[in-house]
Tab-separated table of C-alpha atoms and ligand atoms in Angstrom:
chain	number	residue	atom	x	y	z
A	18	MET	CA	-56.195	-76.861	-51.376
A	19	THR	CA	-55.338	-78.869	-54.485
A	20	ASP	CA	-52.132	-77.977	-56.281
A	21	VAL	CA	-48.944	-79.432	-57.738
A	22	PHE	CA	-47.496	-79.960	-54.282
A	23	ASP	CA	-50.060	-82.672	-53.579
A	24	ARG	CA	-47.820	-85.051	-55.522
A	25	ILE	CA	-45.071	-84.645	-52.915
A	26	VAL	CA	-45.329	-87.021	-49.986
A	27	GLY	CA	-43.777	-86.867	-46.543
A	28	GLN	CA	-42.135	-83.433	-46.979
A	29	ASP	CA	-44.633	-81.223	-45.174
A	30	SER	CA	-42.300	-78.478	-44.014
A	31	ALA	CA	-40.552	-78.219	-47.397
A	32	VAL	CA	-43.954	-78.006	-49.104
A	33	THR	CA	-45.119	-75.241	-46.757
A	34	ALA	CA	-41.964	-73.282	-47.557
A	35	MET	CA	-42.268	-73.847	-51.311
A	36	ARG	CA	-45.926	-72.735	-51.393
A	37	GLN	CA	-44.805	-69.413	-49.915
A	38	TYR	CA	-41.709	-69.040	-52.092
A	39	ALA	CA	-43.709	-69.766	-55.267
A	40	ARG	CA	-45.566	-66.492	-54.640
A	41	ASN	CA	-42.480	-64.561	-53.691
A	42	PRO	CA	-39.406	-66.155	-55.210
A	43	VAL	CA	-35.758	-65.269	-54.627
A	44	HIS	CA	-33.037	-65.894	-57.203
A	45	ALA	CA	-31.553	-69.161	-55.920
A	46	TYR	CA	-32.651	-72.184	-53.933
A	47	LEU	CA	-30.651	-75.118	-52.703
A	48	PHE	CA	-32.632	-78.295	-52.101
A	49	SER	CA	-30.773	-80.711	-49.881
A	50	GLY	CA	-31.789	-84.156	-48.777
A	51	PRO	CA	-30.612	-87.734	-48.535
A	52	VAL	CA	-30.501	-90.080	-51.523
A	53	GLY	CA	-34.019	-91.055	-52.530
A	54	SER	CA	-35.751	-88.191	-50.762
A	55	GLY	CA	-37.165	-87.147	-54.108
A	56	LEU	CA	-34.954	-84.103	-54.782
A	57	HIS	CA	-35.542	-84.351	-58.529
A	58	ASP	CA	-39.338	-84.563	-58.234
A	59	VAL	CA	-39.452	-81.738	-55.724
A	60	VAL	CA	-37.416	-79.454	-57.975
A	61	ILE	CA	-39.663	-80.211	-60.956
A	62	THR	CA	-42.751	-79.555	-58.875
A	63	PHE	CA	-41.331	-76.274	-57.592
A	64	SER	CA	-40.436	-75.234	-61.151
A	65	ALA	CA	-44.099	-75.763	-62.135
A	66	ALA	CA	-45.242	-73.663	-59.183
A	67	LEU	CA	-42.824	-70.877	-60.166
A	68	GLN	CA	-43.954	-70.861	-63.806
A	69	CYS	CA	-47.700	-71.207	-63.244
A	70	GLU	CA	-49.761	-68.008	-63.020
A	71	ASN	CA	-51.615	-69.554	-60.123
A	72	HIS	CA	-48.472	-70.747	-58.337
A	73	GLY	CA	-48.865	-74.397	-59.282
A	74	CYS	CA	-52.546	-75.129	-59.926
A	75	GLY	CA	-51.571	-78.491	-61.443
A	76	LEU	CA	-54.254	-78.094	-64.105
A	77	CYS	CA	-52.959	-75.600	-66.659
A	78	GLU	CA	-50.706	-76.206	-69.673
A	79	THR	CA	-47.816	-74.398	-67.946
A	80	CYS	CA	-47.955	-76.820	-65.023
A	81	ARG	CA	-48.291	-79.805	-67.346
A	82	LEU	CA	-45.247	-78.819	-69.399
A	83	ALA	CA	-43.086	-78.098	-66.371
A	84	LEU	CA	-44.074	-81.337	-64.635
A	85	SER	CA	-43.221	-83.292	-67.781
A	86	GLU	CA	-39.825	-81.511	-67.874
A	87	LEU	CA	-40.782	-79.989	-71.217
A	88	ASP	CA	-40.920	-76.285	-70.341
A	89	SER	CA	-38.321	-74.686	-72.601
A	90	ASP	CA	-37.607	-72.022	-69.971
A	91	VAL	CA	-36.572	-74.691	-67.463
A	92	HIS	CA	-33.037	-75.758	-68.289
A	93	PHE	CA	-31.390	-78.819	-66.729
A	94	ALA	CA	-27.624	-78.423	-66.681
A	95	ASP	CA	-25.968	-81.517	-68.112
A	96	ARG	CA	-23.122	-83.206	-66.285
A	97	THR	CA	-21.204	-85.789	-68.298
A	98	GLY	CA	-18.527	-86.875	-65.850
A	99	ILE	CA	-18.123	-87.789	-62.194
A	100	SER	CA	-17.899	-84.131	-61.219
A	101	TRP	CA	-19.099	-80.845	-62.688
A	102	ARG	CA	-16.718	-79.377	-65.240
A	103	ILE	CA	-16.135	-75.634	-65.482
A	104	ASP	CA	-17.410	-75.448	-69.079
A	105	GLU	CA	-20.610	-77.272	-68.131
A	106	LEU	CA	-21.355	-74.708	-65.453
A	107	ARG	CA	-20.401	-71.835	-67.757
A	108	GLU	CA	-22.951	-73.165	-70.217
A	109	ALA	CA	-25.524	-73.135	-67.402
A	110	GLU	CA	-24.565	-69.550	-66.674
A	111	ARG	CA	-24.972	-68.626	-70.346
A	112	VAL	CA	-28.493	-70.088	-70.297
A	113	SER	CA	-29.244	-68.192	-67.104
A	114	ARG	CA	-28.716	-64.918	-69.044
A	115	ARG	CA	-31.514	-65.804	-71.494
A	116	ARG	CA	-34.806	-64.031	-71.310
A	117	PRO	CA	-37.646	-66.451	-70.674
A	118	ILE	CA	-39.735	-67.218	-73.770
A	119	GLY	CA	-42.939	-67.765	-71.805
A	120	GLY	CA	-44.500	-65.527	-69.201
A	121	GLY	CA	-42.577	-67.011	-66.288
A	122	TYR	CA	-38.934	-67.295	-65.306
A	123	GLN	CA	-35.752	-68.578	-66.849
A	124	ILE	CA	-35.067	-71.460	-64.485
A	125	VAL	CA	-31.706	-73.202	-64.371
A	126	VAL	CA	-31.562	-76.529	-62.538
A	127	ILE	CA	-28.151	-77.781	-61.423
A	128	GLU	CA	-28.348	-81.105	-59.649
A	129	ASP	CA	-25.751	-82.686	-57.363
A	130	VAL	CA	-23.812	-79.472	-56.693
A	131	GLU	CA	-21.749	-81.390	-54.127
A	132	LEU	CA	-19.969	-82.694	-57.223
A	133	THR	CA	-18.469	-79.306	-58.027
A	134	THR	CA	-14.708	-79.167	-57.656
A	135	THR	CA	-12.289	-76.894	-55.855
A	136	GLY	CA	-8.504	-76.712	-56.226
A	137	ALA	CA	-6.702	-76.436	-59.567
A	138	SER	CA	-9.791	-76.638	-61.747
A	139	PRO	CA	-12.476	-75.156	-59.553
A	140	SER	CA	-15.959	-75.581	-61.001
A	141	ALA	CA	-17.368	-74.534	-57.601
A	142	SER	CA	-16.215	-70.979	-58.238
A	143	ALA	CA	-17.811	-70.987	-61.719
A	144	LEU	CA	-21.081	-71.890	-60.043
A	145	LEU	CA	-20.560	-69.240	-57.409
A	146	LYS	CA	-20.030	-66.639	-60.103
A	147	SER	CA	-23.350	-67.565	-61.745
A	148	LEU	CA	-25.138	-67.027	-58.465
A	149	GLU	CA	-23.833	-63.478	-58.212
A	150	GLU	CA	-26.374	-61.024	-59.547
A	151	PRO	CA	-28.343	-63.214	-61.941
A	152	PRO	CA	-30.817	-61.416	-64.216
A	153	GLN	CA	-34.099	-60.447	-62.606
A	154	LYS	CA	-36.174	-63.137	-64.289
A	155	THR	CA	-33.701	-65.948	-63.558
A	156	ILE	CA	-33.999	-68.490	-60.785
A	157	PHE	CA	-31.424	-71.150	-59.947
A	158	LEU	CA	-32.593	-74.423	-58.442
A	159	LEU	CA	-29.691	-76.428	-57.037
A	160	THR	CA	-29.782	-79.827	-55.382
A	161	ALA	CA	-27.292	-81.607	-53.153
A	162	GLU	CA	-27.368	-84.978	-51.467
A	163	ASP	CA	-24.889	-83.793	-48.917
A	164	LEU	CA	-23.364	-80.482	-47.979
A	165	PRO	CA	-19.586	-80.621	-47.719
A	166	GLU	CA	-17.471	-77.719	-46.453
A	167	GLN	CA	-16.740	-76.507	-49.994
A	168	LEU	CA	-20.405	-75.610	-50.463
A	169	THR	CA	-20.526	-73.123	-47.586
A	170	THR	CA	-20.247	-70.046	-49.795
A	171	ILE	CA	-22.665	-71.454	-52.359
A	172	ILE	CA	-25.175	-72.255	-49.612
A	173	SER	CA	-24.868	-68.706	-48.306
A	174	ARG	CA	-26.084	-67.380	-51.682
A	175	CYS	CA	-29.214	-69.570	-51.679
A	176	VAL	CA	-32.336	-70.174	-49.699
A	177	GLU	CA	-31.996	-73.699	-48.426
A	178	ILE	CA	-34.917	-76.112	-48.474
A	179	LYS	CA	-34.304	-79.377	-46.633
A	180	LEU	CA	-35.939	-82.674	-47.517
A	181	LYS	CA	-36.041	-85.746	-45.341
A	182	SER	CA	-36.047	-89.425	-46.223
A	183	LEU	CA	-39.501	-90.794	-46.975
A	184	THR	CA	-40.563	-93.322	-44.408
A	185	GLU	CA	-41.479	-96.852	-45.402
A	186	GLU	CA	-44.967	-96.165	-44.065
A	187	ASP	CA	-45.336	-93.102	-46.353
A	188	LEU	CA	-44.369	-95.190	-49.346
A	189	GLU	CA	-46.507	-98.162	-48.401
A	190	ALA	CA	-49.587	-96.002	-47.880
A	191	LEU	CA	-49.053	-94.297	-51.229
A	192	LEU	CA	-48.665	-97.546	-53.127
A	193	ILE	CA	-51.810	-98.983	-51.548
A	194	ARG	CA	-53.666	-95.757	-52.376
A	195	ASP	CA	-52.629	-96.259	-56.005
A	196	GLY	CA	-54.051	-99.768	-56.073
A	197	ALA	CA	-51.197	-102.063	-55.013
A	198	ILE	CA	-51.974	-105.122	-52.918
A	199	PRO	CA	-50.721	-104.637	-49.329
A	200	GLN	CA	-48.092	-107.405	-49.335
A	201	ALA	CA	-46.498	-106.163	-52.572
A	202	ALA	CA	-46.684	-102.572	-51.331
A	203	ARG	CA	-44.890	-103.548	-48.130
A	204	THR	CA	-42.032	-105.368	-49.921
A	205	ALA	CA	-41.582	-102.574	-52.454
A	206	ALA	CA	-41.663	-99.869	-49.767
A	207	LEU	CA	-38.980	-101.687	-47.778
A	208	ALA	CA	-36.760	-102.015	-50.845
A	209	ALA	CA	-37.292	-98.513	-52.211
A	210	ASN	CA	-34.885	-96.705	-49.899
A	211	GLY	CA	-37.292	-93.836	-49.337
A	212	ASN	CA	-37.721	-93.192	-53.052
A	213	LEU	CA	-41.278	-92.978	-54.320
A	214	ARG	CA	-40.661	-93.473	-58.020
A	215	ARG	CA	-38.516	-96.496	-57.260
A	216	ALA	CA	-41.230	-97.888	-55.003
A	217	GLN	CA	-43.733	-97.462	-57.843
A	218	VAL	CA	-41.501	-99.422	-60.180
A	219	LEU	CA	-40.665	-102.133	-57.635
A	220	VAL	CA	-44.294	-102.763	-56.753
A	221	ARG	CA	-44.791	-104.012	-60.327
A	222	ASP	CA	-41.688	-106.154	-60.124
A	223	ALA	CA	-42.454	-109.839	-59.600
A	224	GLU	CA	-38.743	-110.660	-59.278
A	225	LEU	CA	-38.017	-108.287	-56.397
A	226	ALA	CA	-37.891	-110.908	-53.630
A	227	LYS	CA	-35.611	-113.075	-55.749
A	228	ARG	CA	-33.237	-110.148	-56.351
A	229	ILE	CA	-33.015	-109.356	-52.653
A	230	SER	CA	-31.998	-112.936	-51.913
A	231	GLN	CA	-29.520	-112.922	-54.820
A	232	TRP	CA	-27.590	-110.121	-53.097
A	233	ARG	CA	-27.992	-111.509	-49.616
A	234	THR	CA	-26.580	-114.913	-50.498
A	235	ILE	CA	-23.391	-113.523	-52.097
A	236	PRO	CA	-21.246	-114.193	-48.975
A	237	ASP	CA	-22.214	-117.878	-49.031
A	238	ARG	CA	-21.578	-118.215	-52.717
A	239	LEU	CA	-18.164	-116.537	-52.735
A	240	GLN	CA	-16.310	-119.504	-51.342
A	241	GLY	CA	-14.875	-121.031	-54.452
A	242	SER	CA	-12.893	-119.917	-57.460
A	243	THR	CA	-12.618	-116.625	-59.328
A	244	SER	CA	-14.953	-118.018	-61.976
A	245	ASP	CA	-17.669	-118.065	-59.279
A	246	ALA	CA	-17.181	-114.321	-58.998
A	247	ALA	CA	-17.601	-113.877	-62.746
A	248	ILE	CA	-20.786	-115.941	-62.741
A	249	LEU	CA	-22.156	-113.906	-59.845
A	250	VAL	CA	-21.405	-110.625	-61.613
A	251	GLU	CA	-23.186	-111.868	-64.710
A	252	GLU	CA	-26.232	-112.875	-62.667
A	253	LEU	CA	-26.326	-109.542	-60.841
A	254	THR	CA	-26.048	-107.376	-63.963
A	255	GLY	CA	-28.645	-109.559	-65.692
A	256	ALA	CA	-30.984	-109.054	-62.739
A	257	ILE	CA	-30.467	-105.287	-62.925
A	258	ASP	CA	-31.316	-105.359	-66.651
A	259	ALA	CA	-34.508	-107.228	-65.820
A	260	ALA	CA	-35.290	-104.777	-63.005
A	261	ILE	CA	-35.411	-101.904	-65.499
A	262	ALA	CA	-38.219	-103.602	-67.456
A	263	PRO	CA	-41.108	-102.385	-65.243
A	264	LEU	CA	-39.744	-98.824	-65.488
A	265	GLN	CA	-39.762	-99.104	-69.276
A	266	VAL	CA	-43.391	-100.250	-69.121
A	267	ILE	CA	-44.293	-97.184	-67.042
A	268	GLN	CA	-42.412	-94.913	-69.442
A	269	ASP	CA	-44.186	-96.467	-72.451
A	270	GLU	CA	-47.511	-95.825	-70.745
A	271	GLU	CA	-46.504	-92.211	-70.117
A	272	LEU	CA	-45.452	-91.732	-73.738
A	273	ASN	CA	-48.679	-93.303	-75.002
A	274	ALA	CA	-50.675	-90.955	-72.781
A	275	LEU	CA	-48.783	-88.004	-74.292
A	276	ILE	CA	-49.447	-89.293	-77.813
A	277	ALA	CA	-53.158	-89.674	-77.050
A	278	ASN	CA	-53.147	-86.201	-75.543
A	279	ALA	CA	-51.481	-84.716	-78.631
A	280	LYS	CA	-54.034	-86.411	-80.919
A	281	GLU	CA	-56.843	-84.982	-78.835
A	282	MET	CA	-55.361	-81.528	-79.302
A	283	GLY	CA	-55.280	-82.117	-83.065
A	284	GLN	CA	-51.477	-82.466	-83.271
A	285	ARG	CA	-49.940	-85.105	-85.475
A	286	SER	CA	-47.161	-86.019	-83.039
A	287	VAL	CA	-45.825	-85.298	-79.582
A	288	ALA	CA	-43.713	-82.153	-79.443
A	289	ASN	CA	-40.247	-82.666	-77.973
A	290	ARG	CA	-40.416	-86.417	-78.311
A	291	LYS	CA	-36.607	-86.545	-78.481
A	292	ASP	CA	-36.344	-84.649	-75.193
A	293	ILE	CA	-38.796	-87.018	-73.578
A	294	GLU	CA	-36.825	-90.026	-74.738
A	295	ALA	CA	-33.580	-88.484	-73.488
A	296	GLN	CA	-35.219	-87.871	-70.143
A	297	PHE	CA	-36.396	-91.513	-70.033
A	298	LYS	CA	-32.821	-92.641	-70.686
A	299	ARG	CA	-31.538	-90.451	-67.832
A	300	GLU	CA	-34.153	-91.931	-65.566
A	301	GLN	CA	-33.139	-95.446	-66.543
A	302	ARG	CA	-29.499	-94.661	-65.749
A	303	ARG	CA	-30.492	-93.246	-62.368
A	304	PHE	CA	-32.598	-96.322	-61.721
A	305	ARG	CA	-29.660	-98.617	-62.470
A	306	ILE	CA	-27.565	-96.753	-59.944
A	307	GLU	CA	-30.294	-96.958	-57.331
A	308	GLU	CA	-30.716	-100.654	-58.011
A	309	LEU	CA	-26.994	-101.156	-57.518
A	310	LYS	CA	-27.015	-99.188	-54.272
A	311	PHE	CA	-30.032	-101.154	-53.130
A	312	GLY	CA	-28.104	-104.357	-53.790
A	313	PHE	CA	-25.166	-103.032	-51.778
A	314	THR	CA	-27.499	-102.334	-48.869
A	315	ALA	CA	-28.873	-105.891	-48.966
A	316	LEU	CA	-25.322	-107.231	-49.137
A	317	THR	CA	-24.208	-105.043	-46.218
A	318	ASN	CA	-27.122	-106.299	-44.128
A	319	SER	CA	-26.087	-109.827	-44.886
A	320	TYR	CA	-22.520	-109.139	-43.690
A	321	ARG	CA	-23.902	-107.397	-40.588
A	322	GLU	CA	-25.699	-110.608	-39.681
A	323	ARG	CA	-22.464	-112.548	-40.186
A	324	LEU	CA	-20.725	-110.053	-37.943
A	325	THR	CA	-23.298	-110.652	-35.203
A	326	ASP	CA	-22.914	-114.408	-35.610
A	327	GLY	CA	-19.137	-113.996	-35.427
A	328	LEU	CA	-19.390	-112.054	-32.182
A	329	VAL	CA	-21.580	-114.772	-30.670
A	330	GLU	CA	-19.155	-117.437	-31.892
A	331	LEU	CA	-16.250	-115.606	-30.269
A	332	GLN	CA	-17.401	-116.855	-26.877
A	333	GLU	CA	-17.140	-120.500	-27.929
A	334	ASN	CA	-14.380	-120.590	-30.461
A	335	THR	CA	-12.188	-117.523	-30.301
A	336	ALA	CA	-10.173	-118.021	-33.472
A	337	ARG	CA	-13.088	-118.835	-35.761
A	338	GLY	CA	-15.253	-116.105	-34.242
A	339	GLU	CA	-12.505	-113.542	-34.579
A	340	HIS	CA	-11.963	-114.408	-38.211
A	341	ARG	CA	-15.657	-114.304	-39.005
A	342	ALA	CA	-16.190	-110.965	-37.254
A	343	GLY	CA	-13.024	-109.411	-38.660
A	344	SER	CA	-13.707	-110.438	-42.253
A	345	SER	CA	-17.310	-109.236	-41.988
A	346	ILE	CA	-16.159	-105.786	-40.911
A	347	LYS	CA	-13.692	-105.636	-43.806
A	348	ALA	CA	-16.423	-106.785	-46.191
A	349	ILE	CA	-18.814	-104.059	-44.972
A	350	GLU	CA	-16.072	-101.478	-45.541
A	351	ALA	CA	-15.350	-102.821	-49.036
A	352	VAL	CA	-19.025	-102.666	-49.991
A	353	ALA	CA	-19.281	-99.104	-48.658
A	354	ALA	CA	-16.192	-98.033	-50.616
A	355	THR	CA	-17.613	-99.531	-53.829
A	356	SER	CA	-20.974	-97.904	-53.219
A	357	ARG	CA	-19.257	-94.505	-53.101
A	358	LEU	CA	-17.774	-95.130	-56.557
A	359	VAL	CA	-21.120	-95.667	-58.222
A	360	THR	CA	-21.816	-92.829	-60.642
A	361	LEU	CA	-23.604	-92.259	-63.899
A	362	ASN	CA	-20.709	-93.298	-66.067
A	363	VAL	CA	-19.240	-96.097	-64.031
A	364	ASP	CA	-18.501	-99.469	-65.620
A	365	GLU	CA	-20.862	-101.536	-63.546
A	366	GLY	CA	-19.417	-104.922	-64.535
A	367	LEU	CA	-15.847	-103.966	-63.627
A	368	LEU	CA	-16.924	-102.425	-60.353
A	369	LEU	CA	-18.851	-105.529	-59.319
A	370	ASN	CA	-16.092	-107.818	-60.439
A	371	ASP	CA	-13.520	-105.943	-58.334
A	372	LEU	CA	-15.817	-106.061	-55.344
A	373	MET	CA	-16.470	-109.811	-55.657
A	374	LEU	CA	-12.736	-110.560	-55.929
A	375	THR	CA	-12.038	-108.376	-52.874
A	376	LEU	CA	-14.781	-110.053	-50.850
A	377	MET	CA	-13.588	-113.481	-51.884
A	378	GLN	CA	-10.131	-112.860	-50.416
A	379	LEU	CA	-11.403	-111.830	-46.982
B	404	LIG	ZN1	-50.841	-74.180	-63.297
C-alpha cells in the first residue's frame, strides 16, 4: 500500500492506528512522544489522511495542500509565549466552530499542550472546554512531549496515539536511501536526536563535526576570565547561525518547487506564499532550539566523561578526584536546568552567557 503514511519512519504501531482512524475519526486525538519523535510531521500527515477522500492517497491536491500545511481548513493554534494563554486557546475554540470550506473537516492543531496552565489563569480549562462537544465536522489534533498530571482530564477526552524516539539506525538508513554517503549519514543520524528533518539538514552540514567538538571542549576552555565566556557564547551563537544555512537551502528548494508547480498549473504566483514563509520562519526557530539542545547534550556528555575520570582519580588523589567529580555533577545539573529554559522566545545569548558563567565558577 502506498499512502501518505509512507513518509513516517519508525512509528509502525502509530501508523497502523492512524490508518484505521483516518477512515473512522473521533473528535480529538492526543499525539504524545519524546522530543524529536516527529510529532509535528505525524500530525500533518494525519491531517492529510483525514482530509483526503481516499484517506491519504498522497497523490491528490487535498493531500498536497495538507502536507504543505496550506489547507485552509487545518488551523494551527499560535502560541506566542512560554505557555498557552487563555485567549490563544479561545481563539482556537472559535476556529473550531467554523464550518470547513472544503469537503473534509475543520481541523484544529494545538501543539505542546503540556504548556497549558492551571491555577489562577488556567488555560488548561479553556482547552478542556473546547474539547467538550465540538461540532460534528471538527477534529482536534493535540500534541505533547510529556504528559504531566494536569493533562489527565484532557487526555481522557482524546484518543491517545503514542510515538517513540526514532532510532539512529532508522535515521541512518533513511538518509542513505535518499542518497547520503554512509559516513555523513552516520554522523548526522547520531547528532539528530531521533529527528528526521534535523537529520536531513545535518547530513548536508559540512561543519557538523566541528560544532560537536566546539560544545565538547567548553569545559577545557572555561578556565580563564569572564571574557572567555563571552567569546565562547559568541562562537556558539555564530555556529548556530551557520547551522541554519542548510535548512534555508532546503526551504529555498521547496519554495522553488512550489513556484515551478504553480507555473505548470498556469498560475502567476504561489498561493499563500506569506503563509509558507511564516511556516519556514517557525521551522527555523524550532531548528535553533533543537540545535541548542543538541549542544547541551554534547556538553553533558563531555561532563559525564569528566565525572568518570574524577571517580577514577578519587582512588589516587582523593581531594582532586572529589572536586572533579563534584563539579562535574553540578555542571551536568546546570546544563539540564538551562536546557529546560529553552523556548521559542528565549534570549539565547543571555541564556548561554549565564550558563557559561555558572560553569566557570564550579
Ligand atoms: Zn489524497
